[in-house]
Coordinates of C-alpha atoms in Angstrom, one line a residue:
X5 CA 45.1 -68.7 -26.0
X6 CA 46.8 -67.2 -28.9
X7 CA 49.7 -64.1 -28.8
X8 CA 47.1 -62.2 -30.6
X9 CA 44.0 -63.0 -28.2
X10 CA 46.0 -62.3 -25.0
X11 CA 47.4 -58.8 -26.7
X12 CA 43.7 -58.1 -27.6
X13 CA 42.4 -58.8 -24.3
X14 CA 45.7 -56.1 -22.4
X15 CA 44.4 -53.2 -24.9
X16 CA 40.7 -54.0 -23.8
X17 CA 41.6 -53.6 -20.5
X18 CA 44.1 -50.3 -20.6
X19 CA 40.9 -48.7 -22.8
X20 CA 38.7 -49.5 -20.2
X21 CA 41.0 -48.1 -17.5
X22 CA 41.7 -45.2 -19.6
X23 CA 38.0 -44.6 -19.9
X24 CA 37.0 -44.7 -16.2
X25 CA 39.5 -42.3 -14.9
X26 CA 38.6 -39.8 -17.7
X27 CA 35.0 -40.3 -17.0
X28 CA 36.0 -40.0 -13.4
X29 CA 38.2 -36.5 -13.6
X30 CA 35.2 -35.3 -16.1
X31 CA 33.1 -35.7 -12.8
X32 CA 34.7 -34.6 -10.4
X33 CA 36.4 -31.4 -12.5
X34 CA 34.9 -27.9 -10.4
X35 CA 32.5 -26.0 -12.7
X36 CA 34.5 -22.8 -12.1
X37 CA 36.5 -23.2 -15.3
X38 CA 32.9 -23.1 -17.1
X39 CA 31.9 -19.4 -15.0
X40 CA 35.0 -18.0 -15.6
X41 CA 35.0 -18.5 -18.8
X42 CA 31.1 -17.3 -19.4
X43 CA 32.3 -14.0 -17.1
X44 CA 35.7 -13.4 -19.1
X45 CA 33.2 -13.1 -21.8
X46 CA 32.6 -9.3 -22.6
X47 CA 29.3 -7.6 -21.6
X48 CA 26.8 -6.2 -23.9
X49 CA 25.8 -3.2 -22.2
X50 CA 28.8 -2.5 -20.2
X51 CA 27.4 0.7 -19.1
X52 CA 24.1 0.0 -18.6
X53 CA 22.5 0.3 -14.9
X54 CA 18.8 -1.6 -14.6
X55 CA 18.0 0.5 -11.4
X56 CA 18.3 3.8 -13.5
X57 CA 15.3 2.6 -15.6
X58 CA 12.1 4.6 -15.9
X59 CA 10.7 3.3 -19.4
X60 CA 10.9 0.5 -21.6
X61 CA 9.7 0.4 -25.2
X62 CA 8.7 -2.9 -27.6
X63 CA 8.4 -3.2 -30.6
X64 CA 7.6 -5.3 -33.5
X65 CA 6.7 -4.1 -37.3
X66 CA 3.4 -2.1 -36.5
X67 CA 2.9 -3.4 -32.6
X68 CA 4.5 -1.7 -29.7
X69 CA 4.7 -2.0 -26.2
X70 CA 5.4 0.7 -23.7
X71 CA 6.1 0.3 -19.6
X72 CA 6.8 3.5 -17.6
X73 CA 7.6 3.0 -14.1
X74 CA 5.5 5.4 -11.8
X75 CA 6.2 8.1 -9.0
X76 CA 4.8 4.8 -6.3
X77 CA 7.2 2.7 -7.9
X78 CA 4.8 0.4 -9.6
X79 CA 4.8 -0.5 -13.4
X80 CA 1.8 0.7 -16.1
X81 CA 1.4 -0.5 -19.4
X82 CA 1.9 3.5 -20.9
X83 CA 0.7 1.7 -24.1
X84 CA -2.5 0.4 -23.3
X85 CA -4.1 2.9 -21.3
X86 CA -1.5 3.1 -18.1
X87 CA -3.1 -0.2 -17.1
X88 CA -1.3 -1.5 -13.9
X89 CA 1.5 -4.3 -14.6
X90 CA 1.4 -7.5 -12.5
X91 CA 4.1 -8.9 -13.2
X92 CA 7.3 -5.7 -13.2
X93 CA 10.2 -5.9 -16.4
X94 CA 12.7 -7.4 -13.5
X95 CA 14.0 -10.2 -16.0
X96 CA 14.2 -8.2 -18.8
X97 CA 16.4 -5.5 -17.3
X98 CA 18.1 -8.5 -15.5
X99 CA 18.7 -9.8 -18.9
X100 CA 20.2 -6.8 -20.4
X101 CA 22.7 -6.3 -17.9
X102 CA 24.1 -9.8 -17.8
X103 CA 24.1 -10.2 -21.6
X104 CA 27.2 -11.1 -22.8
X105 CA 28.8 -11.6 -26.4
X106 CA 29.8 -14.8 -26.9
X107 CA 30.5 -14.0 -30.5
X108 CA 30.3 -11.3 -33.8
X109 CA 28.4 -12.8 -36.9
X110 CA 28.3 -9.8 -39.0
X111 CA 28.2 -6.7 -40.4
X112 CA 26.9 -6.9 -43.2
X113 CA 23.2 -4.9 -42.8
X114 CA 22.0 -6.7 -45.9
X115 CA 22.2 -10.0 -44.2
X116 CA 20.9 -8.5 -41.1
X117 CA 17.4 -9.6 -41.9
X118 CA 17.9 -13.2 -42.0
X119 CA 19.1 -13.0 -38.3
X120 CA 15.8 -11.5 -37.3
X121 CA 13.2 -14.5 -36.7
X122 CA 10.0 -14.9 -39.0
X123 CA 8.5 -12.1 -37.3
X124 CA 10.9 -9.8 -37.0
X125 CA 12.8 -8.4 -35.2
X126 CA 12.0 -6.8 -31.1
X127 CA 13.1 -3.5 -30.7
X128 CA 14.0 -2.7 -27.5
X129 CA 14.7 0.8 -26.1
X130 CA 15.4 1.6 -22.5
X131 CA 15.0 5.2 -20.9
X132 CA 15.9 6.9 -17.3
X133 CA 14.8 8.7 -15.3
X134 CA 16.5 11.6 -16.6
X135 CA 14.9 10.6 -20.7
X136 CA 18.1 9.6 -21.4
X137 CA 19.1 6.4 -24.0
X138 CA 20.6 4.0 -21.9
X139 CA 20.5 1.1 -24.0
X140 CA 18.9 0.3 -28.3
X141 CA 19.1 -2.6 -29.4
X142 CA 17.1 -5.5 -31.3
X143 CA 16.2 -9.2 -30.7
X144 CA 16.6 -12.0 -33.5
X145 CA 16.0 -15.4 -33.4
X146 CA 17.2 -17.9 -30.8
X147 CA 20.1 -20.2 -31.9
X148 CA 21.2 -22.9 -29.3
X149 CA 22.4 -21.8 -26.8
X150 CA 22.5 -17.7 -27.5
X151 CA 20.3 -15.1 -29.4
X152 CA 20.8 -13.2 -32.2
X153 CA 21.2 -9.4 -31.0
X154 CA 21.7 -6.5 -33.1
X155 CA 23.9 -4.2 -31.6
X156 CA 24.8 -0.5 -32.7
X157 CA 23.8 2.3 -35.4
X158 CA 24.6 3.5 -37.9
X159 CA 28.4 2.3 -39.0
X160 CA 28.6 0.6 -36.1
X161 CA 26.1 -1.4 -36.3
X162 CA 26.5 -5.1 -36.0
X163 CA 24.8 -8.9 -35.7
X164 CA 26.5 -10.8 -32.1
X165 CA 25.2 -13.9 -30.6
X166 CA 24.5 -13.2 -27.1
X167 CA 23.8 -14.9 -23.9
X168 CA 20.6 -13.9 -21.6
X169 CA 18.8 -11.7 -23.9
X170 CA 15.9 -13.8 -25.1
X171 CA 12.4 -12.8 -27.0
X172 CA 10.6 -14.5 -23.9
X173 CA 12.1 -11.8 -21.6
X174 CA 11.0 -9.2 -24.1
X175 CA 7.2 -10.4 -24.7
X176 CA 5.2 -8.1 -26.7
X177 CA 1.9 -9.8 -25.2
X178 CA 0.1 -7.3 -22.8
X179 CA -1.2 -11.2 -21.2
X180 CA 2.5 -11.4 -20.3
X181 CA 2.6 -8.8 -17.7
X182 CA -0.8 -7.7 -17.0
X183 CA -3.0 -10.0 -14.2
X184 CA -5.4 -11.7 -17.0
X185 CA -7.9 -12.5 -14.0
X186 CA -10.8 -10.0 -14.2
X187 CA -11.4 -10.9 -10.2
X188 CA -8.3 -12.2 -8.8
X189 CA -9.4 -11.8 -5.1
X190 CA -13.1 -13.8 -5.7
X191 CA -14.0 -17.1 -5.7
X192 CA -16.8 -18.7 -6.6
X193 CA -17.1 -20.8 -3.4
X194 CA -17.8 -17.1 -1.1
X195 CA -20.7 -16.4 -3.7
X196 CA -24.0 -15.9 -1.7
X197 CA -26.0 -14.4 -4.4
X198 CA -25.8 -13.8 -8.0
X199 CA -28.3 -11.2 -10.2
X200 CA -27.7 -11.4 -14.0
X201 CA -29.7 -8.3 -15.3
X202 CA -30.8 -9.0 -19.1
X203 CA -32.1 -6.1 -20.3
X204 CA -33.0 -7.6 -24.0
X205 CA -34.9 -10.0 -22.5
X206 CA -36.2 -7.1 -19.7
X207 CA -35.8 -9.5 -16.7
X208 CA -33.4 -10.3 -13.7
X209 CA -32.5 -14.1 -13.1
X210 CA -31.2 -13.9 -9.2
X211 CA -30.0 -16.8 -7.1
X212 CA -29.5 -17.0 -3.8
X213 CA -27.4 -19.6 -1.2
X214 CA -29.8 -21.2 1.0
X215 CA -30.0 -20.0 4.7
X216 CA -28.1 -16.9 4.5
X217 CA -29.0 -14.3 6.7
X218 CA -31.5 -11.4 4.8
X219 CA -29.4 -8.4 5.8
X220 CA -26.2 -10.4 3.8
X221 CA -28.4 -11.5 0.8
X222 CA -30.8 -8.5 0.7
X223 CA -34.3 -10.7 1.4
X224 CA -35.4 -13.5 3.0
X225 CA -34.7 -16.8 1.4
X226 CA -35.8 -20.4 2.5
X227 CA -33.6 -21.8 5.3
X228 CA -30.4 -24.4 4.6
X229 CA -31.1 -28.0 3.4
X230 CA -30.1 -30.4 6.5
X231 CA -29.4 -32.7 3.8
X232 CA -27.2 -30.7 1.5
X233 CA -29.2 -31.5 -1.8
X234 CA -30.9 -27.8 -2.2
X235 CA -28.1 -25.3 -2.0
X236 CA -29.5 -22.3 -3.7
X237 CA -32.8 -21.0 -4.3
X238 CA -34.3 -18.6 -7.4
X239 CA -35.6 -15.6 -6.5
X240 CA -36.6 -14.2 -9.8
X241 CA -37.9 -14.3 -12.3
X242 CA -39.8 -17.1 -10.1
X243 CA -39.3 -18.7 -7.0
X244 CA -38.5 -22.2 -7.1
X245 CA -35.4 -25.0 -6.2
X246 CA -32.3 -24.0 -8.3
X247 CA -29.6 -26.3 -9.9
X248 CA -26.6 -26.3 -7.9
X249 CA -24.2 -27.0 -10.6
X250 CA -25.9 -24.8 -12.8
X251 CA -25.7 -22.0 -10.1
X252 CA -22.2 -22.9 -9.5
X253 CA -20.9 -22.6 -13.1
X254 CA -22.6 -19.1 -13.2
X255 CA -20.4 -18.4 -10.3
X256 CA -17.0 -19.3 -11.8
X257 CA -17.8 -17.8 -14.6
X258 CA -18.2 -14.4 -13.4
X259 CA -15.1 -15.2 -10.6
X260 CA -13.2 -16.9 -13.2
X261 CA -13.3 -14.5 -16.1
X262 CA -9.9 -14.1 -18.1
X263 CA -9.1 -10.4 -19.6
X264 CA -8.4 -10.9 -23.3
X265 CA -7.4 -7.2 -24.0
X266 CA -7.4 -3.9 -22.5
X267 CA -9.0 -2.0 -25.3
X268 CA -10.3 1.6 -23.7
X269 CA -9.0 3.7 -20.0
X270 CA -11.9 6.2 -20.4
X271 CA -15.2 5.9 -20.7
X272 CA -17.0 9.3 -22.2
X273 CA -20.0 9.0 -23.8
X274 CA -18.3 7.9 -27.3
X275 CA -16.7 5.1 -25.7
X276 CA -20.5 4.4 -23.9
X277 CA -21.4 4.3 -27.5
X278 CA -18.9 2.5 -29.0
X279 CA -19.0 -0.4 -26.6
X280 CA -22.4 -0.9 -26.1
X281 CA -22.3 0.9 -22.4
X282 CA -24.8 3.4 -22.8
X283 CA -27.0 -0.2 -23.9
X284 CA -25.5 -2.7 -22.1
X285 CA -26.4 -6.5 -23.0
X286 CA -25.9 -8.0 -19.3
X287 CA -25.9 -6.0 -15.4
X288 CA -24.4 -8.9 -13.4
X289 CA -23.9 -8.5 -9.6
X290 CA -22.4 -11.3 -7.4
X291 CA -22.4 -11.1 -3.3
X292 CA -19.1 -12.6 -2.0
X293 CA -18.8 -13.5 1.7
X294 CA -15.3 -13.6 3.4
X295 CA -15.5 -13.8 7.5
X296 CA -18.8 -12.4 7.7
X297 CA -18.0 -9.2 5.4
X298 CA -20.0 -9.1 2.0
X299 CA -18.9 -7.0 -0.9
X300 CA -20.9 -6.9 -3.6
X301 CA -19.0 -7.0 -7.3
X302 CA -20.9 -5.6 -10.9
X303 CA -19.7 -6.5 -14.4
X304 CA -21.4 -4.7 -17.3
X305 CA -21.7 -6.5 -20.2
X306 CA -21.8 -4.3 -23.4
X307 CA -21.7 -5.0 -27.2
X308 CA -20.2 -8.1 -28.9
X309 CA -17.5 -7.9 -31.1
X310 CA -18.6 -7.8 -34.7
X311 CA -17.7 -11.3 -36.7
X312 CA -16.1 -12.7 -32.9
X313 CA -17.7 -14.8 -30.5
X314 CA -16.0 -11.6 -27.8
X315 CA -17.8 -9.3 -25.4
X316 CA -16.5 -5.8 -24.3
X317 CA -17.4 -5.5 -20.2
X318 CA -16.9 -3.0 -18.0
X319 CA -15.4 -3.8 -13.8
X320 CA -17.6 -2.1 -11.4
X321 CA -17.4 1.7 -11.8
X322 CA -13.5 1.7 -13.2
X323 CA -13.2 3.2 -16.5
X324 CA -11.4 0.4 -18.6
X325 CA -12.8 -1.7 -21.1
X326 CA -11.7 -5.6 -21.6
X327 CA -12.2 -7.7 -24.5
X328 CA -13.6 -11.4 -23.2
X329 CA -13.6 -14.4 -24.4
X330 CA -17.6 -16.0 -24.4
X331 CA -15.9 -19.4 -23.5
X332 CA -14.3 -17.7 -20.5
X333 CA -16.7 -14.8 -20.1
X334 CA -20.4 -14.7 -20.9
X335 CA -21.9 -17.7 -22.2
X336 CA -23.9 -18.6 -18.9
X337 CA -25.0 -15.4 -17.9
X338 CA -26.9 -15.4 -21.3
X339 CA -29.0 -18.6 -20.2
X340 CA -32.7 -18.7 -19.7
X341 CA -33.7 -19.1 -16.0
X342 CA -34.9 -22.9 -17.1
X343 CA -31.4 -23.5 -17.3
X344 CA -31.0 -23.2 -13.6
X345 CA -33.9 -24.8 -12.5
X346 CA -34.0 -28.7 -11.8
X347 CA -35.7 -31.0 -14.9
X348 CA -38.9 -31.9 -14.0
X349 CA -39.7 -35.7 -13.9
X350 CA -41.8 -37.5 -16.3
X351 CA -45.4 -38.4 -14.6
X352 CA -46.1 -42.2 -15.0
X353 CA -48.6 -43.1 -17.7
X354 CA -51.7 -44.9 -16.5
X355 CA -52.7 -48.3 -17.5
X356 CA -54.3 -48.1 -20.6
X357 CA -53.4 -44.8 -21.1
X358 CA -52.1 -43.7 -25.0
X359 CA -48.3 -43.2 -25.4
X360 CA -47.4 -40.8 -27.8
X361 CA -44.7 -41.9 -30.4
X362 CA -41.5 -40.6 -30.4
X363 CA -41.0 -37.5 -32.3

């Protein structure tokens, strides 16, 4: 082997050597130079306190969003009709008191725009309990790993790149923070009777789970198929063997409704008009069964929305309207009662007798 070839083969190995105790200290180095370095970073809101908080407002161009916390401690949507929040603005405020600056990009207000996102930016204001300010400030566009936040007014106002802060935490979709489910504690599987009311068509298609006891289900209804095969039976508008899967998908519509919108919190008689309420399209009642208690559940359906294939309905006796998807809303309870009834077989021709041709 040559001078060269064995010189080669020494700096081949020393690399390699090199390389696996670097890769090896890169391994085992603590993380604790990485944390000190994001908390040496200076804060954002220095002065801000989350649990002083009473009221947060959105906003986006035209749209706005507006949470007030109430005297029981639970979160409305003050915007839309006080409706109650499912899901509190705990990450938000969390994110506004650990956002720190990692850097200043400008401030230069006419190149502020450009560091606002293709919608613009999210305006976010946050007020105590006393109506106090205790932080302004607006979300821009994500840029790996921070956010564009704009900071200050006036003179002072400037474009940083910020940990924390995101536009996820600061959603201006009422979806985000609302429950979406129109019947969160119902399932379809405690149904023991269904009534959908159609008042164009003047008549009630009700269906009713086999064997239940008449004081539950409000009648007398055939006793439960040993066999399993007849589940339910039709009431009205006839009385006859229903479809179960038919039956069923009835049920999980009405249990597995979706809220769209929250569009009204009152319901006078120009609401009654303006949603169809004072004419309602559908009356649907469903019997749920949990440990022997039965509770009985009504959704009014009122008018569709013009050009949309979306409902306005009504919960029970509550005062708020919801806009509904007919995918996830209303499509079934419009059926025909032949929908739910089982397809009756062809009779076998008799010798010699005609067969009509296909149509």
């Amino acid at each position: 082997m040559s001078s060269h070839l064995r010189s080669l083969e020494r700096r081949t190995l020393v690399f390699g050597v090199l390389a696996v105790v670097l890769g090896a200290a890169l391994w085992l180095m603590p993380e604790a130079s990485t944390s000190v370095k994001k908390e040496s970073l200076p804060l954002a809101f220095p002065d801000f306190d989350r649990d002083v908080v009473k009221r947060i407002e959105l906003r986006r161009g035209k749209r706005d969003l507006v949470m007030e916390e109430g005297a029981n401690g639970a979160w409305q949507l003050a915007s839309h009709f006080r409706y109650a929040m499912a899901t509190p603005p705990d990450r938000l405020l969390d994110a506004i008191a650990s956002a720190r600056i990692t850097s200043e990009i400008t401030r230069r207000k006419d190149t502020f725009d450009k560091y606002a996102g293709g919608d613009g930016w999210i305006d976010v204001v946050t007020i105590d309990n006393r109506g106090q300010e205790t932080a302004r400030f607006g979300i821009g566009r994500y840029k790996y790993p921070e956010t564009f936040v704009r900071l200050g007014e006036g003179d002072e106002a400037r474009i940083v790149k910020a940990t924390s802060v995101s536009r996820t935490v600061a959603s201006l979709e009422e979806r985000m923070w609302i429950e979406t489910r129109m019947w969160p504690a119902l399932s379809a599987k405690n149904m023991i009777r269904i009534d959908v009311e159609q008042r164009r068509d003047k008549r009630t298609i009700s269906l009713i789970r086999r064997g239940e006891s008449p004081v539950d289900v409000e009648m007398a209804v055939p006793e439960k198929d040993e066999k399993g095969e007849k589940v339910y039976w039709m009431a009205a508008p006839q009385q006859a063997d229903a479809k179960t899967l038919a039956v069923e998908d009835l049920g999980r519509e009405f249990t597995g409704m979706l809220i769209r919108e929250v569009v009204a919190g009152s319901l006078g008689s120009k609401e009654k008009a303006e949603f169809g309420f004072d004419d309602p399209e559908i009356v649907a009642t469903l019997y749920h069964k949990v440990n022997d208690v039965v509770t009985k559940h009504v959704l009014t359906v009122g008018k569709r929305v013009p050009g949309a294939d979306r409902w306005w309905v009504r919960r029970g006796n509550e005062s708020w309207v919801f806009l509904v998807e007919a995918g996830s809303g209303v499509s079934r309870m419009r059926q025909g009662p032949e929908e739910f009834l089982p397809q009756k077989e062809e009779e076998p021709k008799k010798d010699g007798e005609a067969v009509e041709p296909p149509k």
